[in-house]
Tab-separated table of C-alpha atoms in Angstrom:
chain	number	residue	atom	x	y	z
A	1	UNK	CA	49.654	312.758	106.721
A	2	UNK	CA	47.629	315.630	105.285
A	3	UNK	CA	48.269	318.872	107.110
A	4	UNK	CA	45.444	320.994	108.484
A	5	UNK	CA	45.265	324.533	109.748
A	6	UNK	CA	44.853	325.176	113.432
A	7	UNK	CA	41.595	327.037	112.807
A	8	UNK	CA	39.955	324.096	111.028
A	9	UNK	CA	41.213	321.716	113.687
A	10	UNK	CA	39.532	323.840	116.343
A	11	UNK	CA	36.229	323.806	114.510
A	12	UNK	CA	36.176	320.047	114.093
A	13	UNK	CA	37.277	319.528	117.684
A	14	UNK	CA	34.334	321.606	118.823
A	15	UNK	CA	32.090	319.635	116.485
A	16	UNK	CA	32.859	316.383	118.266
A	17	UNK	CA	32.382	317.948	121.682
A	18	UNK	CA	29.118	319.523	120.579
A	19	UNK	CA	27.724	316.136	119.507
A	20	UNK	CA	28.248	314.563	122.952
A	21	UNK	CA	24.814	314.030	124.444
A	22	UNK	CA	23.054	314.121	127.786
A	23	UNK	CA	19.731	312.390	128.182
A	24	UNK	CA	17.754	315.614	128.022
A	25	UNK	CA	14.779	315.051	125.683
A	26	UNK	CA	12.948	312.070	127.188
A	27	UNK	CA	9.763	311.919	129.264
A	28	UNK	CA	9.670	308.311	130.528
A	29	UNK	CA	13.184	308.158	131.938
A	30	UNK	CA	12.053	308.024	135.566
A	31	UNK	CA	9.545	305.753	137.334
A	32	UNK	CA	7.826	306.369	140.673
A	33	UNK	CA	6.528	304.159	143.465
A	34	UNK	CA	8.074	300.901	144.617
A	35	UNK	CA	5.668	298.724	142.612
A	36	UNK	CA	5.196	301.101	139.701
A	37	UNK	CA	8.942	301.322	139.087
A	38	UNK	CA	8.967	297.613	138.236
A	39	UNK	CA	6.043	298.043	135.827
A	40	UNK	CA	7.905	300.568	133.626
A	41	UNK	CA	5.333	303.367	133.375
A	42	UNK	CA	2.549	300.974	132.302
A	43	UNK	CA	0.230	301.831	135.231
A	44	UNK	CA	-1.721	304.942	134.181
A	45	UNK	CA	-4.980	302.999	134.527
A	46	UNK	CA	-3.984	300.565	137.258
A	47	UNK	CA	-1.429	302.102	139.626
A	48	UNK	CA	-1.885	300.580	143.097
A	49	UNK	CA	0.621	302.510	145.222
A	50	UNK	CA	1.467	306.140	145.886
A	51	UNK	CA	2.967	306.398	142.434
A	52	UNK	CA	-0.617	307.518	141.716
A	53	UNK	CA	0.363	311.079	142.633
A	54	UNK	CA	2.332	311.133	139.359
A	55	UNK	CA	0.797	308.482	137.099
A	56	UNK	CA	-2.888	309.149	137.746
A	57	UNK	CA	-4.136	311.255	140.674
A	58	UNK	CA	-7.621	309.894	139.969
A	59	UNK	CA	-6.465	306.428	141.086
A	60	UNK	CA	-5.655	307.672	144.595
A	61	UNK	CA	-9.355	307.671	145.498
A	62	UNK	CA	-9.707	303.975	144.575
A	63	UNK	CA	-6.640	302.719	146.454
A	64	UNK	CA	-7.955	301.302	149.722
A	65	UNK	CA	-4.779	301.366	151.802
A	66	UNK	CA	-2.228	303.790	150.383
A	67	UNK	CA	0.899	303.223	152.471
A	68	UNK	CA	3.409	305.830	153.483
A	69	UNK	CA	6.505	305.367	151.331
A	70	UNK	CA	9.120	305.616	154.064
A	71	UNK	CA	11.969	304.698	151.768
A	72	UNK	CA	12.655	303.559	148.247
A	73	UNK	CA	16.384	303.024	148.054
A	74	UNK	CA	17.497	303.016	144.442
A	75	UNK	CA	21.138	302.567	143.443
A	76	UNK	CA	22.224	303.286	139.900
A	77	UNK	CA	25.080	302.064	137.709
A	78	UNK	CA	25.441	303.923	134.411
A	79	UNK	CA	27.973	303.221	131.659
A	80	UNK	CA	28.801	305.275	128.565
A	81	UNK	CA	31.320	304.204	125.936
A	82	UNK	CA	32.531	306.151	122.861
A	83	UNK	CA	34.144	303.557	120.591
A	84	UNK	CA	37.327	304.841	118.905
A	85	UNK	CA	36.159	308.323	119.739
A	86	UNK	CA	39.112	310.295	118.368
A	87	UNK	CA	40.377	307.882	115.741
A	88	UNK	CA	43.471	306.720	117.627
A	89	UNK	CA	41.923	303.394	118.672
A	90	UNK	CA	41.128	304.773	122.086
A	91	UNK	CA	37.674	304.457	123.616
A	92	UNK	CA	36.237	307.039	125.982
A	93	UNK	CA	34.529	305.296	128.882
A	94	UNK	CA	32.584	306.596	131.833
A	95	UNK	CA	31.017	304.586	134.652
A	96	UNK	CA	29.187	305.995	137.635
A	97	UNK	CA	27.589	304.302	140.630
A	98	UNK	CA	25.482	306.008	143.279
A	99	UNK	CA	22.002	306.814	144.500
A	100	UNK	CA	19.272	307.394	141.920
A	101	UNK	CA	16.187	309.628	142.040
A	102	UNK	CA	13.233	308.178	143.920
A	103	UNK	CA	9.816	309.072	145.296
A	104	UNK	CA	8.889	310.128	148.818
A	105	UNK	CA	5.123	310.356	149.361
A	106	UNK	CA	2.428	309.959	151.968
A	107	UNK	CA	-1.273	310.560	152.565
A	108	UNK	CA	-3.054	312.901	154.945
A	109	UNK	CA	-6.648	313.784	155.840
A	110	UNK	CA	-8.581	317.027	156.016
A	111	UNK	CA	-11.229	316.681	158.736
A	112	UNK	CA	-13.802	318.991	157.168
A	113	UNK	CA	-13.589	317.163	153.810
A	114	UNK	CA	-14.732	313.594	154.514
A	115	UNK	CA	-14.618	311.307	151.489
A	116	UNK	CA	-11.728	313.245	149.991
A	117	UNK	CA	-8.194	311.848	149.864
A	118	UNK	CA	-4.987	313.873	149.919
A	119	UNK	CA	-1.306	313.082	149.405
A	120	UNK	CA	1.985	314.931	149.334
A	121	UNK	CA	5.007	313.995	147.223
A	122	UNK	CA	8.610	314.838	146.422
A	123	UNK	CA	10.080	313.434	143.215
A	124	UNK	CA	12.868	313.960	140.695
A	125	UNK	CA	11.294	314.432	137.280
A	126	UNK	CA	14.511	314.455	135.229
A	127	UNK	CA	18.189	314.225	136.057
A	128	UNK	CA	21.436	313.780	134.108
A	129	UNK	CA	25.116	314.480	134.719
A	130	UNK	CA	27.508	314.036	131.777
A	131	UNK	CA	31.217	314.770	132.134
A	132	UNK	CA	33.779	313.608	129.558
A	133	UNK	CA	37.399	314.541	129.004
A	134	UNK	CA	40.144	313.338	126.679
A	135	UNK	CA	43.680	314.394	125.798
A	136	UNK	CA	46.473	313.340	123.450
A	137	UNK	CA	50.016	314.343	122.520
A	138	UNK	CA	52.166	313.470	119.507
A	139	UNK	CA	55.380	314.463	117.721
A	140	UNK	CA	55.029	314.917	113.977
A	141	UNK	CA	54.233	317.261	111.105
A	142	UNK	CA	50.762	318.171	112.319
A	143	UNK	CA	50.069	321.874	111.706
A	144	UNK	CA	50.293	323.499	108.301
A	145	UNK	CA	52.517	326.570	108.318
A	146	UNK	CA	55.211	325.301	110.661
A	147	UNK	CA	58.433	323.959	109.163
A	148	UNK	CA	59.254	320.405	110.107
A	149	UNK	CA	57.781	318.511	112.994
A	150	UNK	CA	56.106	319.809	116.143
A	151	UNK	CA	55.292	318.628	119.591
A	152	UNK	CA	51.511	318.780	119.574
A	153	UNK	CA	49.063	318.232	122.437
A	154	UNK	CA	45.346	318.752	122.755
A	155	UNK	CA	42.598	318.215	125.273
A	156	UNK	CA	38.858	318.687	125.399
A	157	UNK	CA	36.252	318.485	128.126
A	158	UNK	CA	32.466	318.554	128.050
A	159	UNK	CA	30.067	318.739	130.948
A	160	UNK	CA	26.301	318.892	130.854
A	161	UNK	CA	24.105	318.643	133.900
A	162	UNK	CA	20.427	319.181	134.606
A	163	UNK	CA	17.982	318.303	137.342
A	164	UNK	CA	14.254	318.953	137.609
A	165	UNK	CA	12.479	318.311	140.899
A	166	UNK	CA	8.774	318.418	141.718
A	167	UNK	CA	7.074	318.977	145.073
A	168	UNK	CA	3.327	318.446	145.037
A	169	UNK	CA	-0.040	317.951	146.664
A	170	UNK	CA	-2.685	315.573	145.284
A	171	UNK	CA	-6.446	315.605	145.816
A	172	UNK	CA	-8.789	312.769	144.832
A	173	UNK	CA	-12.450	311.923	145.301
A	174	UNK	CA	-14.473	308.806	144.582
A	175	UNK	CA	-17.555	309.251	142.396
A	176	UNK	CA	-19.955	306.501	143.353
A	177	UNK	CA	-18.245	303.172	143.967
A	178	UNK	CA	-16.229	302.601	140.812
A	179	UNK	CA	-15.033	305.979	139.521
A	180	UNK	CA	-12.666	308.576	140.885
A	181	UNK	CA	-11.151	311.891	139.829
A	182	UNK	CA	-8.082	313.694	141.050
A	183	UNK	CA	-5.649	316.556	140.498
A	184	UNK	CA	-1.966	316.868	141.349
A	185	UNK	CA	-0.314	320.266	141.526
A	186	UNK	CA	3.481	320.457	141.529
A	187	UNK	CA	5.979	323.216	142.185
A	188	UNK	CA	8.905	322.520	139.848
A	189	UNK	CA	12.519	323.640	139.931
A	190	UNK	CA	14.893	323.053	137.006
A	191	UNK	CA	18.648	323.667	137.034
A	192	UNK	CA	20.702	323.140	133.871
A	193	UNK	CA	24.304	323.871	132.951
A	194	UNK	CA	26.754	323.106	130.148
A	195	UNK	CA	30.490	323.564	129.809
A	196	UNK	CA	32.759	323.085	126.759
A	197	UNK	CA	36.520	323.594	127.072
A	198	UNK	CA	39.358	323.111	124.557
A	199	UNK	CA	43.137	323.465	124.964
A	200	UNK	CA	45.718	323.056	122.176
A	201	UNK	CA	49.488	323.568	122.220
A	202	UNK	CA	52.226	323.188	119.618
A	203	UNK	CA	56.015	323.628	120.023
A	204	UNK	CA	58.070	323.671	116.817
A	205	UNK	CA	61.646	322.740	115.977
A	206	UNK	CA	62.290	326.497	115.677
A	207	UNK	CA	61.222	326.829	119.329
A	208	UNK	CA	57.992	328.619	118.505
A	209	UNK	CA	55.099	328.094	120.916
A	210	UNK	CA	51.529	328.287	119.587
A	211	UNK	CA	48.697	328.037	122.119
A	212	UNK	CA	44.920	328.097	121.991
A	213	UNK	CA	42.318	328.000	124.763
A	214	UNK	CA	38.538	328.299	124.512
A	215	UNK	CA	35.797	327.900	127.091
A	216	UNK	CA	32.060	328.259	126.573
A	217	UNK	CA	29.509	327.702	129.340
A	218	UNK	CA	25.994	328.552	130.390
A	219	UNK	CA	23.667	327.790	133.281
A	220	UNK	CA	20.099	328.630	134.197
A	221	UNK	CA	17.412	327.853	136.736
A	222	UNK	CA	13.629	328.081	136.498
A	223	UNK	CA	10.721	327.810	138.925
A	224	UNK	CA	7.281	326.836	137.671
A	225	UNK	CA	3.994	325.023	138.222
A	226	UNK	CA	2.727	321.813	136.614
A	227	UNK	CA	-0.762	320.330	136.952
A	228	UNK	CA	-1.994	316.829	136.182
A	229	UNK	CA	-5.684	315.821	136.155
A	230	UNK	CA	-6.777	312.197	136.172
A	231	UNK	CA	-9.855	309.990	135.933
A	232	UNK	CA	-10.078	306.317	136.895
A	233	UNK	CA	-12.763	303.650	136.684
A	234	UNK	CA	-12.698	300.013	137.724
A	235	UNK	CA	-14.770	296.894	137.308
A	236	UNK	CA	-14.177	293.592	139.034
A	237	UNK	CA	-11.287	292.566	136.781
A	238	UNK	CA	-10.648	295.639	134.631
A	239	UNK	CA	-9.284	299.078	135.525
A	240	UNK	CA	-8.941	302.047	133.171
A	241	UNK	CA	-7.597	305.541	133.538
A	242	UNK	CA	-6.714	308.698	131.662
A	243	UNK	CA	-4.704	311.803	132.503
A	244	UNK	CA	-3.876	315.198	131.074
A	245	UNK	CA	-0.706	317.103	132.019
A	246	UNK	CA	-0.244	320.832	131.570
A	247	UNK	CA	2.860	322.497	130.150
A	248	UNK	CA	5.103	324.047	132.775
A	249	UNK	CA	3.768	327.431	133.828
A	250	UNK	CA	6.888	329.553	134.461
A	251	UNK	CA	7.098	331.648	137.624
A	252	UNK	CA	10.670	332.921	137.494
A	253	UNK	CA	13.970	332.038	135.854
A	254	UNK	CA	17.403	333.431	135.114
A	255	UNK	CA	20.818	332.325	133.954
A	256	UNK	CA	24.300	333.299	132.796
A	257	UNK	CA	26.782	332.904	129.933
A	258	UNK	CA	30.572	332.762	129.949
A	259	UNK	CA	32.807	332.845	126.859
A	260	UNK	CA	36.554	333.093	126.383
A	261	UNK	CA	38.883	332.487	123.423
A	262	UNK	CA	42.645	333.077	123.475
A	263	UNK	CA	45.208	332.344	120.746
A	264	UNK	CA	48.846	333.400	120.507
A	265	UNK	CA	48.302	333.749	116.748
A	266	UNK	CA	51.870	333.198	115.574
A	267	UNK	CA	50.870	331.638	112.248
A	268	UNK	CA	48.351	334.299	111.321
A	269	UNK	CA	50.101	337.269	112.968
A	270	UNK	CA	46.738	337.866	114.558
A	271	UNK	CA	46.533	337.111	118.258
A	272	UNK	CA	43.048	336.546	119.645
A	273	UNK	CA	41.714	337.791	122.959
A	274	UNK	CA	37.950	337.498	123.506
A	275	UNK	CA	36.204	337.373	126.866
A	276	UNK	CA	32.623	337.995	127.938
A	277	UNK	CA	30.528	337.142	130.987
A	278	UNK	CA	26.848	337.966	131.456
A	279	UNK	CA	24.514	337.144	134.345
A	280	UNK	CA	20.938	337.783	135.403
A	281	UNK	CA	19.585	336.880	131.946
A	282	UNK	CA	15.881	336.020	131.766
A	283	UNK	CA	15.369	332.272	131.200
A	284	UNK	CA	12.321	330.207	130.331
A	285	UNK	CA	12.214	326.442	129.741
A	286	UNK	CA	9.104	325.147	127.959
A	287	UNK	CA	7.553	321.687	128.230
A	288	UNK	CA	4.664	320.224	126.191
A	289	UNK	CA	1.170	319.225	127.219
A	290	UNK	CA	0.512	315.494	127.414
A	291	UNK	CA	-2.405	313.043	127.501
A	292	UNK	CA	-2.245	309.410	128.636
A	293	UNK	CA	-4.454	306.311	128.622
A	294	UNK	CA	-4.027	303.161	130.678
A	295	UNK	CA	-5.578	299.737	131.183
A	296	UNK	CA	-5.148	296.989	133.769
A	297	UNK	CA	-6.758	293.551	133.309
A	298	UNK	CA	-6.680	290.611	135.704
A	299	UNK	CA	-5.634	287.513	133.759
A	300	UNK	CA	-5.211	283.870	134.640
A	301	UNK	CA	-5.743	283.181	138.340
A	302	UNK	CA	-3.296	285.520	140.065
A	303	UNK	CA	-1.912	288.064	137.627
A	304	UNK	CA	-2.572	291.513	136.165
A	305	UNK	CA	-1.588	292.762	132.718
A	306	UNK	CA	-0.917	296.513	132.487
A	307	UNK	CA	-0.756	298.720	129.404
A	308	UNK	CA	-0.284	302.488	129.081
A	309	UNK	CA	0.431	305.003	126.355
A	310	UNK	CA	1.160	308.731	126.565
A	311	UNK	CA	1.300	311.393	123.870
A	312	UNK	CA	3.431	314.533	124.275
A	313	UNK	CA	2.852	317.530	122.044
A	314	UNK	CA	5.574	319.468	120.246
A	315	UNK	CA	7.303	322.637	121.380
A	316	UNK	CA	7.978	325.196	118.650
A	317	UNK	CA	11.460	326.763	118.328
A	318	UNK	CA	12.216	329.329	121.037
A	319	UNK	CA	15.115	330.823	123.004
A	320	UNK	CA	15.627	329.572	126.549
A	321	UNK	CA	18.088	332.435	127.097
A	322	UNK	CA	19.249	335.309	124.907
A	323	UNK	CA	22.346	337.237	125.954
A	324	UNK	CA	23.192	340.760	124.857
A	325	UNK	CA	25.430	340.763	121.748
A	326	UNK	CA	29.079	341.480	122.477
A	327	UNK	CA	32.146	342.317	120.386
A	328	UNK	CA	35.430	340.427	120.691
A	329	UNK	CA	38.165	342.670	122.117
A	330	UNK	CA	40.838	341.775	119.559
A	331	UNK	CA	38.754	340.572	116.604
A	332	UNK	CA	35.931	343.087	116.423
A	333	UNK	CA	33.557	340.189	115.707
A	334	UNK	CA	30.070	340.379	117.151
A	335	UNK	CA	28.857	337.307	119.043
A	336	UNK	CA	25.216	336.493	119.732
A	337	UNK	CA	25.115	333.933	122.562
A	338	UNK	CA	21.843	332.114	123.172
A	339	UNK	CA	20.379	328.789	124.258
A	340	UNK	CA	17.684	327.526	121.885
A	341	UNK	CA	15.343	324.573	121.977
A	342	UNK	CA	12.706	322.744	119.978
A	343	UNK	CA	10.902	319.483	120.741
A	344	UNK	CA	9.068	317.031	118.506
A	345	UNK	CA	5.844	315.332	119.507
A	346	UNK	CA	6.293	311.738	120.687
A	347	UNK	CA	4.147	308.846	121.891
A	348	UNK	CA	5.427	306.248	124.360
A	349	UNK	CA	3.901	302.963	125.462
A	350	UNK	CA	4.594	300.453	128.202
A	351	UNK	CA	3.411	296.959	129.089
A	352	UNK	CA	3.844	295.145	132.388
A	353	UNK	CA	2.743	291.987	134.154
A	354	UNK	CA	2.635	291.302	137.876
A	355	UNK	CA	1.695	287.919	139.292
A	356	UNK	CA	1.466	285.984	142.558
A	357	UNK	CA	3.737	283.028	143.200
A	358	UNK	CA	2.051	282.353	146.542
A	359	UNK	CA	0.291	284.320	149.285
A	360	UNK	CA	3.508	286.032	150.357
A	361	UNK	CA	5.556	286.464	147.164
A	362	UNK	CA	4.784	288.115	143.834
A	363	UNK	CA	6.732	288.918	140.682
A	364	UNK	CA	7.034	291.713	138.091
A	365	UNK	CA	8.061	291.915	134.422
A	366	UNK	CA	7.751	294.973	132.160
A	367	UNK	CA	8.947	296.900	129.116
A	368	UNK	CA	8.471	300.467	127.892
A	369	UNK	CA	9.701	302.817	125.180
A	370	UNK	CA	11.276	306.207	125.800
A	371	UNK	CA	11.424	308.052	122.497
A	372	UNK	CA	13.471	311.214	122.157
A	373	UNK	CA	11.752	314.511	121.396
A	374	UNK	CA	14.984	316.318	120.484
A	375	UNK	CA	15.092	318.176	117.200
A	376	UNK	CA	18.366	319.862	116.310
A	377	UNK	CA	18.525	322.205	113.332
A	378	UNK	CA	21.842	323.848	114.159
A	379	UNK	CA	25.045	322.225	112.941
A	380	UNK	CA	28.094	322.122	115.175
A	381	UNK	CA	29.963	324.599	112.982
A	382	UNK	CA	27.038	327.024	113.062
A	383	UNK	CA	26.849	326.717	116.825
A	384	UNK	CA	30.569	327.398	117.114
A	385	UNK	CA	30.351	330.452	114.908
A	386	UNK	CA	27.241	331.945	116.527
A	387	UNK	CA	27.360	330.585	120.119
A	388	UNK	CA	23.913	329.033	119.663
A	389	UNK	CA	23.705	326.300	122.294
A	390	UNK	CA	20.943	323.709	122.064
A	391	UNK	CA	18.986	322.845	125.200
A	392	UNK	CA	17.939	319.293	124.191
A	393	UNK	CA	20.373	317.240	122.118
A	394	UNK	CA	20.023	313.508	122.926
A	395	UNK	CA	18.224	312.189	119.819
A	396	UNK	CA	18.513	308.454	120.525
A	397	UNK	CA	15.518	306.378	121.656
A	398	UNK	CA	15.799	304.442	124.922
A	399	UNK	CA	14.381	301.013	125.806
A	400	UNK	CA	13.384	300.144	129.403
A	401	UNK	CA	13.091	296.687	130.989
A	402	UNK	CA	12.301	295.805	134.605
A	403	UNK	CA	11.814	292.762	136.836
A	404	UNK	CA	11.449	292.156	140.555
A	405	UNK	CA	9.729	290.467	143.478
A	406	UNK	CA	7.318	291.635	146.205
A	407	UNK	CA	7.366	290.111	149.685
A	408	UNK	CA	4.158	290.687	151.643
A	409	UNK	CA	5.252	290.572	155.282
A	410	UNK	CA	3.122	291.071	158.358
A	411	UNK	CA	4.531	294.524	159.123
A	412	UNK	CA	5.419	295.844	155.662
A	413	UNK	CA	5.603	295.194	151.922
A	414	UNK	CA	9.193	294.851	150.683
A	415	UNK	CA	9.999	295.200	146.998
A	416	UNK	CA	13.286	294.075	145.426
A	417	UNK	CA	14.054	294.477	141.752
A	418	UNK	CA	16.087	295.974	138.932
A	419	UNK	CA	15.497	298.101	135.862
A	420	UNK	CA	17.613	298.482	132.742
A	421	UNK	CA	17.658	301.275	130.167
A	422	UNK	CA	19.872	301.298	127.086
A	423	UNK	CA	20.577	303.206	123.885
A	424	UNK	CA	22.995	302.929	120.985
A	425	UNK	CA	23.631	305.699	118.491
A	426	UNK	CA	26.234	307.312	116.258
A	427	UNK	CA	27.652	310.830	116.105
A	428	UNK	CA	30.016	312.351	113.539
A	429	UNK	CA	33.691	311.756	114.368
A	430	UNK	CA	35.501	314.484	112.423
A	431	UNK	CA	38.711	314.084	114.459
A	432	UNK	CA	41.452	311.521	114.063
A	433	UNK	CA	44.126	312.480	116.559
A	434	UNK	CA	47.528	312.082	114.862
A	435	UNK	CA	49.923	309.545	116.356
A	436	UNK	CA	53.095	310.869	114.755
A	437	UNK	CA	53.728	307.785	112.634
A	438	UNK	CA	54.237	307.678	108.877
A	439	UNK	CA	50.979	307.366	106.947
A	440	UNK	CA	49.029	308.229	110.087
A	441	UNK	CA	45.304	308.727	109.719
A	442	UNK	CA	43.929	312.030	108.484
A	443	UNK	CA	42.921	314.474	111.183
A	444	UNK	CA	39.990	315.615	109.049
A	445	UNK	CA	38.094	312.325	108.750
A	446	UNK	CA	34.738	313.996	108.277
A	447	UNK	CA	33.117	310.866	106.858
A	448	UNK	CA	33.827	308.791	109.978
A	449	UNK	CA	31.383	308.104	112.804
A	450	UNK	CA	31.843	307.337	116.488
A	451	UNK	CA	29.478	304.810	118.061
A	452	UNK	CA	28.147	305.460	121.551
A	453	UNK	CA	26.772	302.747	123.825
A	454	UNK	CA	24.850	303.890	126.899
A	455	UNK	CA	23.252	301.742	129.578
A	456	UNK	CA	21.835	302.221	133.067
A	457	UNK	CA	21.011	299.659	135.728
A	458	UNK	CA	18.947	300.551	138.768
A	459	UNK	CA	18.632	298.315	141.807
A	460	UNK	CA	15.546	298.858	143.951
A	461	UNK	CA	14.835	298.189	147.609
A	462	UNK	CA	11.407	299.581	148.511
A	463	UNK	CA	9.623	299.457	151.865
A	464	UNK	CA	5.956	300.425	152.162
A	465	UNK	CA	4.783	300.586	155.777
A	466	UNK	CA	1.011	300.592	156.366
A	467	UNK	CA	-0.619	302.616	159.071
A	468	UNK	CA	-0.951	301.032	162.537
A	469	UNK	CA	-4.533	299.907	161.961
A	470	UNK	CA	-3.543	298.192	158.720
A	471	UNK	CA	-0.662	296.388	160.463
A	472	UNK	CA	-3.174	295.073	162.983
A	473	UNK	CA	-5.284	293.709	160.126
A	474	UNK	CA	-2.217	291.976	158.659
A	475	UNK	CA	-1.558	290.340	162.023
A	476	UNK	CA	-5.264	289.490	162.504
A	477	UNK	CA	-5.382	291.486	165.746
C-alpha cells in the first residue's frame, strides 16, 4: 500500500464530501395542482385547475369552475445510492419516505370588481434535504511518518438543506370571450444550510495518538417578491398561453458561517487550532427571469395533447454571502469564507396527454425534462483552501414521468396517480479507504469515479371540491 500524508488525506476526503450534491439548480422539480401534477409541467397554455396560479395566471380567467383545492396529499419516496463510494466495496445508501410539497389554493371575489377573478395560493417552490454519513476503521501501515502499523479510523458527514416557499395572490380578467390576462404576485422565503464535518484518528504501535477534526457550515435566509404575468387564448379545440416570470426581488436576507479545524499535529510538530463564527451577514440569493410558451390541442374524440417549453436566463457569478476575513489562531493563515453562485441558462420542455375512458374516469400520461443550471468553476481543493462554498452544485439533468386517473364523482373530483424523477451521474472518488490487507487499494485513487443513482417517486391523492352551486349542477338539482 502506498503511504499518504495526513494532510493530503484530509484534502481528498473533503473533495469527496464537496462533490456530494443536493438538487439545488433545477426549475421544474415541482408540479402544482392535482391534474397539472400528472401532466408534468406541460400545461402553460392549457392548465384547467388552480395550478393556473403558478403555470399561467392568464388561464384563471378562462377556467369556468375553479374548485377549491382542499387537499392534495402527496407522499414521496426518494432513494440515493453512491456505488462503491469510498473504494472499499461499500455503497452509501439513503432512502426517505414522507410527505412531499403540494399546493393549497382557492378563489375569491371582490364585489366592486365584477368580471375579475382572484385566487390565493401557498406552494413550495423548491425543497431538498441531503444528509449522508460514512465511517471506517482499519489496522495497517496507513499514515506516512509513523513507524509500523496504526489503528486508523475516519468518518465524514455532509448535510445540505434548502426550502423555498411562495405565498401569493392572483388576478385575472377575460378580454372578450376567448382571451384572458393575469398576474400572480408571490412573497417568497428561502432557507438554505450546509454542513461538512470530518473526523480522523490514528493510534500507533508507539502509543502515539494523532487526531483531526474539521467542521464547516453556513446557513442563510432571504425574503423576496416574485411576479408572473400570463396571457391565454382559446379556440374550440386549441388553447395557447405564454408567461413571463421576474427574477426574485430581494427584500431582506442574512446568514452565518461557522468554521473549526483542530489537529494534534504530532507528525509536523505543529498543532492546529482554528475557530471562527460569524452571524448577521448580509445575504442575497438571485434567480433568473423566465419566459414560457404552451399549447393544448384536443385530439381524437376524448383526449387533449399538451406541450410546454420554458426558457430560464443565466445568472452571472456573484456572492450570496461574504464573511469578514479571519486569521487562524495557531496558523496565522487568513481565511476568506463566502458562498458563491452562478447559473447557466436552460430550456425545459414537457409533453402530456389526458384522455377519457368513460364519462366518469379519465387518464393521464406525461414526460418532461428538468435540466440543471449549475455551473461550478471552483475545484474541491480550492474550496477547501479558501472556504468558497458553492450555492448550486447538482449538475445532473433529471427526467420526469407521470401517470394517473381522474374519477369524476357527483360531489368531487378525485385524482390518483404517481410521478417519477430520476438522475444518474458520476463524481470524482479520490478516496479508497484502506482495509489493512496486503496489497490493499491506494488511498489516493484520483482517477476513480463514484456513480450516483437518484430517484424519487411521488404518490398523489387529490380532492377538488366544487362550490355548493356546482355540486347541485353535478347532481342535476
